[in-house]
Short mmCIF file of C-alpha atoms and ligand atoms in Angstrom, two decimals:
data_model
loop_
_atom_site.label_atom_id
_atom_site.label_comp_id
_atom_site.label_asym_id
_atom_site.label_seq_id
_atom_site.Cartn_x
_atom_site.Cartn_y
_atom_site.Cartn_z
CA MET A 1 -10.90 -29.19 -19.27
CA THR A 2 -10.76 -29.17 -15.50
CA ASP A 3 -9.18 -25.94 -13.93
CA PRO A 4 -6.30 -27.03 -11.70
CA PHE A 5 -7.22 -24.05 -9.42
CA ILE A 6 -10.22 -23.42 -7.17
CA ASP A 7 -10.91 -19.76 -7.97
CA LEU A 8 -12.61 -17.66 -5.37
CA ARG A 9 -10.95 -14.34 -6.26
CA SER A 10 -13.99 -12.96 -8.06
CA ASP A 11 -17.23 -13.99 -9.96
CA THR A 12 -15.47 -12.22 -12.91
CA VAL A 13 -13.49 -15.31 -13.44
CA THR A 14 -16.39 -17.37 -14.65
CA ARG A 15 -16.22 -18.88 -18.19
CA PRO A 16 -19.12 -18.86 -20.73
CA THR A 17 -21.23 -21.99 -20.51
CA PRO A 18 -21.67 -24.52 -23.46
CA ALA A 19 -25.02 -22.79 -24.21
CA MET A 20 -23.43 -19.47 -24.24
CA ARG A 21 -20.63 -20.71 -26.62
CA ARG A 22 -23.25 -22.19 -28.81
CA ALA A 23 -25.28 -19.00 -28.94
CA MET A 24 -22.17 -16.96 -29.73
CA PHE A 25 -21.11 -19.41 -32.60
CA GLU A 26 -24.55 -18.88 -34.09
CA ALA A 27 -25.20 -15.28 -33.36
CA GLU A 28 -26.81 -13.23 -36.04
CA VAL A 29 -24.58 -9.98 -36.21
CA GLY A 30 -24.33 -6.66 -37.88
CA ASP A 31 -22.56 -3.26 -37.28
CA ASP A 32 -23.74 -2.07 -33.94
CA VAL A 33 -22.58 1.47 -34.51
CA TYR A 34 -25.16 1.85 -37.31
CA GLY A 35 -27.64 0.16 -34.88
CA GLU A 36 -27.70 -2.90 -37.07
CA ASP A 37 -26.70 -5.77 -34.96
CA PRO A 38 -29.97 -7.79 -34.39
CA THR A 39 -28.58 -9.60 -31.33
CA VAL A 40 -27.30 -6.52 -29.49
CA ASN A 41 -30.80 -4.90 -30.29
CA ARG A 42 -32.47 -7.98 -28.71
CA LEU A 43 -30.15 -7.80 -25.74
CA GLU A 44 -30.79 -4.21 -25.13
CA ALA A 45 -34.46 -4.59 -25.36
CA ARG A 46 -34.50 -7.51 -22.99
CA ALA A 47 -32.30 -5.76 -20.45
CA ALA A 48 -34.56 -2.64 -20.62
CA GLU A 49 -37.67 -5.07 -19.92
CA VAL A 50 -35.81 -6.73 -17.16
CA CYS A 51 -34.85 -3.36 -15.46
CA GLY A 52 -38.40 -1.95 -16.11
CA LYS A 53 -36.76 1.07 -17.92
CA GLU A 54 -37.56 2.53 -21.33
CA ALA A 55 -34.09 1.53 -22.87
CA ALA A 56 -30.89 0.01 -22.36
CA LEU A 57 -27.28 0.11 -23.82
CA PHE A 58 -24.73 -2.73 -24.04
CA VAL A 59 -21.29 -1.43 -22.84
CA PRO A 60 -18.07 -3.37 -22.60
CA THR A 61 -17.67 -3.11 -18.87
CA GLY A 62 -19.44 -2.06 -15.67
CA THR A 63 -16.81 0.77 -15.27
CA MET A 64 -17.99 2.20 -18.56
CA GLY A 65 -21.63 1.85 -17.66
CA ASN A 66 -20.99 3.62 -14.40
CA THR A 67 -18.77 6.36 -16.02
CA ILE A 68 -21.49 7.06 -18.59
CA ALA A 69 -24.34 7.19 -16.16
CA VAL A 70 -22.58 9.67 -13.98
CA LYS A 71 -21.76 11.92 -16.98
CA CYS A 72 -25.39 11.74 -18.19
CA LEU A 73 -26.84 12.46 -14.89
CA THR A 74 -24.62 15.37 -13.70
CA SER A 75 -23.42 18.70 -14.81
CA HIS A 76 -19.57 19.51 -14.89
CA GLY A 77 -18.33 20.63 -11.27
CA GLN A 78 -21.17 18.90 -9.34
CA GLU A 79 -20.75 16.54 -6.37
CA VAL A 80 -21.62 12.84 -6.46
CA ILE A 81 -22.57 11.26 -3.07
CA CYS A 82 -21.56 7.50 -2.50
CA ASP A 83 -20.54 5.18 0.23
CA ALA A 84 -16.85 5.34 1.26
CA ARG A 85 -16.05 1.74 0.25
CA GLY A 86 -17.86 2.18 -3.21
CA HIS A 87 -16.45 0.75 -6.40
CA LEU A 88 -17.16 4.09 -8.14
CA LEU A 89 -14.78 5.78 -5.70
CA ASN A 90 -11.99 3.30 -4.98
CA TYR A 91 -11.76 0.96 -8.31
CA GLU A 92 -12.59 3.22 -11.23
CA LEU A 93 -9.58 5.30 -11.79
CA SER A 94 -11.33 8.52 -10.70
CA MET A 95 -13.37 8.36 -13.69
CA THR A 96 -16.06 10.51 -12.00
CA ALA A 97 -13.49 13.31 -12.10
CA TRP A 98 -11.77 12.44 -15.12
CA PHE A 99 -14.78 12.12 -17.45
CA ALA A 100 -17.61 13.91 -15.78
CA GLY A 101 -15.70 16.60 -13.88
CA CYS A 102 -17.37 15.83 -10.60
CA LEU A 103 -16.14 15.35 -6.92
CA ILE A 104 -17.25 12.48 -4.96
CA ARG A 105 -18.46 13.18 -1.55
CA SER A 106 -18.14 9.81 0.43
CA ILE A 107 -20.09 8.76 3.44
CA HIS A 108 -18.91 5.97 5.85
CA THR A 109 -21.58 3.46 6.29
CA SER A 110 -21.95 0.23 8.23
CA GLY A 111 -22.31 -2.49 5.53
CA GLY A 112 -22.17 -0.25 2.75
CA ILE A 113 -25.80 0.72 2.88
CA LEU A 114 -26.52 4.53 2.86
CA THR A 115 -29.59 6.00 4.43
CA TRP A 116 -31.40 9.21 3.69
CA GLN A 117 -30.59 10.46 7.04
CA GLN A 118 -26.78 10.22 6.30
CA ILE A 119 -27.07 11.58 2.82
CA GLU A 120 -29.07 14.59 3.72
CA LYS A 121 -26.37 15.92 5.99
CA GLU A 122 -24.05 15.93 2.92
CA ILE A 123 -26.32 17.56 0.47
CA ARG A 124 -24.93 21.00 -0.72
CA PRO A 125 -26.89 23.70 -2.61
CA LEU A 126 -24.95 25.55 -5.09
CA GLY A 127 -23.44 28.69 -3.33
CA PRO A 128 -20.42 31.01 -3.31
CA HIS A 129 -18.20 28.23 -1.77
CA ALA A 130 -20.04 24.98 -2.43
CA ALA A 131 -20.72 22.85 -5.58
CA ASP A 132 -24.21 21.47 -5.64
CA THR A 133 -24.95 17.53 -5.39
CA GLY A 134 -26.07 16.39 -8.60
CA LEU A 135 -26.34 12.58 -8.02
CA ILE A 136 -26.45 9.82 -5.50
CA GLU A 137 -24.95 6.47 -6.43
CA LEU A 138 -25.85 3.34 -4.52
CA GLU A 139 -24.06 -0.09 -4.92
CA ASN A 140 -26.45 -2.91 -4.71
CA THR A 141 -25.13 -5.59 -3.88
CA HIS A 142 -22.09 -3.68 -2.08
CA ASN A 143 -18.84 -5.48 -2.99
CA MET A 144 -16.26 -4.58 -0.36
CA ALA A 145 -18.88 -4.46 2.38
CA GLY A 146 -19.47 -8.29 1.56
CA GLY A 147 -22.23 -8.54 -0.92
CA THR A 148 -24.73 -6.68 1.15
CA VAL A 149 -28.12 -5.77 -0.08
CA TYR A 150 -30.06 -2.64 0.22
CA PRO A 151 -33.39 -3.20 2.11
CA GLN A 152 -36.01 -2.00 -0.46
CA ASP A 153 -37.59 0.61 1.69
CA VAL A 154 -34.22 2.20 2.34
CA LEU A 155 -33.61 2.48 -1.27
CA ASP A 156 -36.99 3.66 -2.28
CA ASP A 157 -36.80 6.30 0.31
CA ILE A 158 -33.46 7.65 -0.93
CA CYS A 159 -34.77 7.78 -4.37
CA HIS A 160 -37.98 9.53 -3.47
CA ARG A 161 -36.37 12.21 -1.27
CA ALA A 162 -33.43 12.73 -3.72
CA HIS A 163 -35.91 13.42 -6.52
CA GLN A 164 -37.87 15.86 -4.35
CA ARG A 165 -34.63 17.79 -4.05
CA GLY A 166 -33.84 17.49 -7.82
CA ILE A 167 -31.03 15.12 -7.33
CA ARG A 168 -30.78 11.90 -9.52
CA VAL A 169 -30.08 8.43 -8.32
CA HIS A 170 -27.85 5.87 -10.19
CA ILE A 171 -27.57 2.16 -8.92
CA ASP A 172 -24.22 0.40 -9.42
CA GLY A 173 -26.12 -2.89 -9.79
CA ALA A 174 -23.00 -4.83 -10.94
CA ARG A 175 -24.54 -7.69 -8.88
CA ILE A 176 -28.23 -6.62 -8.81
CA PHE A 177 -29.32 -10.19 -9.71
CA ASN A 178 -27.70 -11.44 -6.50
CA ALA A 179 -29.79 -8.60 -4.78
CA ALA A 180 -32.99 -9.80 -6.61
CA ALA A 181 -32.20 -13.50 -5.62
CA ALA A 182 -31.59 -12.44 -1.92
CA LEU A 183 -34.74 -10.32 -1.72
CA ASN A 184 -36.74 -12.77 -3.91
CA GLN A 185 -37.88 -9.64 -5.93
CA PRO A 186 -37.59 -8.78 -9.55
CA VAL A 187 -34.81 -6.67 -10.75
CA SER A 188 -37.39 -4.17 -12.09
CA ARG A 189 -38.69 -3.67 -8.54
CA ILE A 190 -35.26 -2.98 -6.96
CA CYS A 191 -34.51 -0.32 -9.48
CA ALA A 192 -38.13 0.96 -9.98
CA HIS A 193 -37.33 4.43 -8.53
CA ALA A 194 -33.76 4.95 -9.60
CA ASP A 195 -32.99 7.10 -12.76
CA THR A 196 -30.53 4.48 -13.98
CA VAL A 197 -29.04 1.24 -13.17
CA MET A 198 -25.75 -0.59 -14.53
CA PHE A 199 -25.51 -4.21 -14.09
CA CYS A 200 -22.88 -6.73 -15.26
CA LEU A 201 -23.43 -9.91 -17.43
CA SER A 202 -19.77 -10.73 -16.81
CA LYS A 203 -19.86 -11.48 -13.24
CA ALA A 204 -22.47 -13.75 -11.39
CA LEU A 205 -24.34 -14.26 -14.62
CA GLY A 206 -21.31 -15.88 -16.25
CA ALA A 207 -21.13 -14.04 -19.48
CA PRO A 208 -17.62 -13.51 -21.02
CA ALA A 209 -17.95 -9.82 -21.37
CA GLY A 210 -20.38 -7.04 -21.06
CA SER A 211 -22.62 -4.83 -19.04
CA MET A 212 -25.96 -3.01 -19.38
CA LEU A 213 -26.99 0.61 -18.58
CA ALA A 214 -30.68 0.94 -18.47
CA GLY A 215 -32.68 4.13 -18.00
CA PRO A 216 -35.10 6.68 -19.52
CA ARG A 217 -34.71 6.78 -23.48
CA PRO A 218 -33.31 10.29 -23.68
CA VAL A 219 -30.69 9.40 -21.24
CA ILE A 220 -29.71 6.09 -23.00
CA ASP A 221 -29.60 7.98 -26.39
CA ARG A 222 -26.98 10.39 -24.88
CA ALA A 223 -25.26 7.42 -23.40
CA ARG A 224 -24.87 5.77 -26.71
CA LEU A 225 -22.84 8.90 -27.82
CA TYR A 226 -20.52 8.75 -24.68
CA ARG A 227 -19.93 5.17 -25.29
CA LYS A 228 -18.60 6.04 -28.69
CA ARG A 229 -16.49 8.80 -27.35
CA LEU A 230 -14.89 6.28 -24.85
CA GLY A 231 -14.00 4.00 -27.70
CA GLY A 232 -17.01 1.45 -26.86
CA GLY A 233 -18.61 1.20 -30.28
CA MET A 234 -17.93 -2.51 -30.80
CA ARG A 235 -19.35 -3.35 -34.35
CA GLN A 236 -20.30 -7.03 -34.44
CA SER A 237 -20.73 -7.07 -30.67
CA GLY A 238 -23.82 -9.55 -31.25
CA ILE A 239 -21.18 -12.28 -30.62
CA LEU A 240 -20.93 -11.09 -27.08
CA ALA A 241 -24.69 -9.99 -26.76
CA ALA A 242 -25.66 -13.63 -27.67
CA ALA A 243 -24.01 -14.93 -24.43
CA GLY A 244 -25.54 -11.96 -22.52
CA LEU A 245 -29.00 -12.98 -23.49
CA ILE A 246 -28.36 -16.64 -22.25
CA ALA A 247 -26.88 -15.09 -19.13
CA LEU A 248 -30.02 -12.92 -18.49
CA ASP A 249 -32.50 -15.94 -19.22
CA GLU A 250 -30.72 -18.87 -17.61
CA MET A 251 -28.23 -17.76 -14.87
CA PRO A 252 -30.28 -15.85 -12.41
CA ALA A 253 -32.01 -19.13 -11.36
CA LEU A 254 -28.74 -20.62 -10.24
CA LEU A 255 -27.56 -17.65 -7.85
CA PRO A 256 -29.27 -19.07 -4.85
CA ARG A 257 -26.79 -22.03 -4.90
CA ASP A 258 -23.74 -19.47 -5.05
CA HIS A 259 -25.32 -17.66 -1.88
CA SER A 260 -25.66 -21.02 -0.17
CA ASN A 261 -22.01 -21.90 -0.96
CA ALA A 262 -21.06 -18.41 0.40
CA ARG A 263 -22.87 -18.96 3.76
CA PHE A 264 -21.18 -22.53 3.88
CA LEU A 265 -17.78 -20.81 3.35
CA ALA A 266 -18.44 -18.21 5.96
CA ALA A 267 -19.45 -20.88 8.63
CA GLY A 268 -16.49 -22.73 7.77
CA LEU A 269 -14.12 -19.80 7.87
CA ALA A 270 -15.44 -18.99 11.30
CA ALA A 271 -14.17 -22.21 12.62
CA ILE A 272 -10.54 -21.60 11.54
CA PRO A 273 -8.45 -20.25 14.39
CA GLY A 274 -7.40 -16.59 13.91
CA ILE A 275 -10.11 -15.81 11.26
CA SER A 276 -13.03 -13.80 12.02
CA VAL A 277 -16.14 -13.24 9.88
CA PRO A 278 -19.04 -10.86 10.24
CA PRO A 279 -21.58 -11.98 12.68
CA GLU A 280 -24.39 -11.96 9.89
CA PRO A 281 -24.16 -14.69 7.48
CA PRO A 282 -23.47 -13.44 3.96
CA GLN A 283 -26.51 -12.34 2.03
CA THR A 284 -25.21 -12.97 -1.39
CA ASN A 285 -22.04 -14.39 -2.92
CA ILE A 286 -19.30 -12.42 -1.32
CA VAL A 287 -17.56 -13.18 2.21
CA ILE A 288 -15.11 -10.74 3.58
CA PHE A 289 -12.92 -11.96 6.58
CA ASP A 290 -10.36 -10.70 8.89
CA VAL A 291 -7.11 -12.58 9.09
CA SER A 292 -5.23 -10.30 11.43
CA ALA A 293 -5.18 -12.74 14.43
CA THR A 294 -3.55 -15.52 12.21
CA GLY A 295 -0.18 -13.67 12.61
CA ARG A 296 0.04 -13.56 8.68
CA THR A 297 -1.06 -10.82 6.18
CA GLY A 298 -3.71 -11.26 3.52
CA PRO A 299 -1.25 -11.18 0.82
CA GLU A 300 0.99 -13.80 2.46
CA ILE A 301 -1.89 -16.02 2.89
CA SER A 302 -3.05 -15.53 -0.77
CA GLN A 303 0.55 -16.41 -2.00
CA ALA A 304 0.73 -19.65 0.16
CA LEU A 305 -2.77 -20.68 -0.81
CA LYS A 306 -1.85 -20.32 -4.59
CA GLN A 307 0.85 -22.91 -4.13
CA ARG A 308 -1.80 -25.42 -2.95
CA GLY A 309 -4.30 -24.59 -5.88
CA VAL A 310 -6.61 -22.07 -4.17
CA LEU A 311 -6.97 -18.57 -5.55
CA LEU A 312 -8.13 -16.15 -3.00
CA ASN A 313 -7.43 -12.44 -2.95
CA ALA A 314 -6.45 -10.02 -0.05
CA ILE A 315 -8.29 -6.68 -0.17
CA SER A 316 -6.05 -5.29 2.58
CA PRO A 317 -3.15 -6.63 4.90
CA ALA A 318 -5.85 -7.70 7.34
CA ALA A 319 -8.74 -8.80 5.19
CA MET A 320 -9.53 -11.32 2.25
CA ARG A 321 -12.50 -11.77 0.07
CA ALA A 322 -13.91 -14.99 -1.25
CA VAL A 323 -16.56 -14.76 -4.01
CA THR A 324 -18.68 -17.86 -5.04
CA HIS A 325 -19.96 -18.21 -8.45
CA CYS A 326 -21.20 -20.77 -11.12
CA ASP A 327 -17.78 -22.35 -11.50
CA VAL A 328 -17.01 -23.32 -8.00
CA SER A 329 -19.05 -26.13 -6.27
CA ARG A 330 -19.81 -26.87 -2.76
CA ALA A 331 -17.07 -29.62 -2.70
CA GLN A 332 -14.47 -27.04 -3.96
CA CYS A 333 -15.61 -24.72 -1.08
CA GLN A 334 -14.83 -27.56 1.41
CA THR A 335 -11.46 -28.08 -0.25
CA ALA A 336 -10.74 -24.60 -0.16
CA LEU A 337 -11.60 -24.39 3.54
CA GLU A 338 -9.42 -27.39 4.45
CA THR A 339 -6.52 -25.91 2.38
CA LEU A 340 -6.72 -22.69 4.19
CA ALA A 341 -6.82 -24.38 7.65
CA ALA A 342 -3.85 -26.53 6.76
CA THR A 343 -1.95 -23.48 5.28
CA LEU A 344 -2.59 -21.54 8.66
CA SER A 345 -1.77 -24.43 10.95
N1 TLP B 1 -15.54 -5.55 -9.44
C1 TLP B 1 -14.34 -6.30 -9.57
C2 TLP B 1 -13.17 -5.57 -9.16
O1 TLP B 1 -13.13 -4.29 -10.01
C3 TLP B 1 -12.97 -5.25 -7.67
C4 TLP B 1 -14.46 -7.50 -8.76
O2 TLP B 1 -13.48 -8.47 -8.80
O3 TLP B 1 -15.42 -7.64 -7.97
N2 TLP B 1 -19.07 -2.11 -9.81
C5 TLP B 1 -18.87 -3.18 -8.84
C6 TLP B 1 -19.86 -3.17 -7.70
C7 TLP B 1 -17.91 -4.14 -9.23
O4 TLP B 1 -17.72 -5.04 -8.20
C8 TLP B 1 -17.21 -3.97 -10.40
C9 TLP B 1 -15.99 -4.95 -10.64
C10 TLP B 1 -17.43 -2.79 -11.35
C11 TLP B 1 -18.30 -2.03 -10.98
C12 TLP B 1 -16.92 -2.77 -12.59
O5 TLP B 1 -16.97 -3.73 -13.52
P1 TLP B 1 -15.96 -4.04 -14.70
O6 TLP B 1 -14.90 -4.86 -14.12
O7 TLP B 1 -16.64 -4.82 -15.71
O8 TLP B 1 -15.42 -2.76 -15.20
#
C-alpha cells in the first residue's frame, strides 16, 4: 500500500520490511523472562558482538535503555553530565531524576558535541555542599543538533579521562549506526571505551520496535532486573527480536543513501527564501533548519504542509526538523522541497 504522505517527521516512522515481516512470522519463540526465547537470545548475542561488549539486553524502547543504563552506572544522588540539547535531559520525562535519583548537569555545546575541556569544569567531587559526578552521557549521533557525529578522538579522550577520575560513560547511540556509516567505522570501534551503549533498532534500522543496551556482563545482568521492574519483561518477544536481527544485518548498508538524501534536502532548503540551514552539510540523516525569516512559525508551516501531503515537525517556533530514512526516496525529498517552496510562496 502506498502511503499518501511523505513522512519526514522522524526515522521512527519506518515500517518493517518484507524480510522483517517474514522473519517475525517464522520466529521461534519462548518465554524471555525465563531466558528461554531463542530469537531474543540470538539478538542479544549479536548486539553484544556488534558493539564489542560482553553482553546486551533487548529493551522495548531507547528511553528504557537510557533509563536503565543511568540507574546501573550511578548511585542515588549523584550528578550526570550531558549536553544541554540531549534527549536524556529534554525528552525522557526526567527519568534520570525519577528512576535513578540523579541530577543532570547540562553543558551548552556547539553541535551537541561535548569535549573533555568543557566537561572537566563541571565535574564535582563529593563535599559538604556538592553531589559528585557519577556519569557522563554522550549522544552520538546528536538528534537535536542535526545528526552530528562525535569525532572519534574527542569521544575516546572523554572516556579515558572520565575513567581516570572514576566516572563512567554511557553513549545514547539511538542512531549509532548512522555515526558508524558517517565515520566508516564499525560500531564496536565507536563505543570501544564507553562503559555502556544504547542503540535503537526502531529508528534508522527500520525495525518495528526495540532497542539494545550493551555493556559489561555484570551491568547487563543488573539491567535485566531493572527492565523487569520497569515492566519491560516481554515474554515471547522473539517476534520483535526476529525483525531486530534483520535490522542489524541488512539495514546498516542502506544508511549512506539516507545521508545523501539529507544532504540533498539541506541543499534544496537553503535555496528556499526565508529558510536557513547550518553552513556544514548534514553528516547523517537529520536536517534542522531555521524558518524565522519566512514570517511563519514552524508549527504553522507544519500544519500547512500536512494539507499538501508532507509531514514535517517543528521543534520550536523558529526551527523544523527533517529526518530521512529507508521509507523516503530521493524523488519524495524533491517533492517535499517543491511543496515547501510552494507553501511559503
Ligand atoms: N527520538 C525521537 C523523539 O523522542 C524525539 C525522535 O523522533 O527522534 N535517544 C535519542 C537520541 C532519540 O532520538 C530517541 C528518540 C531516544 C533516545 C528514545 O527512543 P524511544 O523513542 O525508543 O524511547
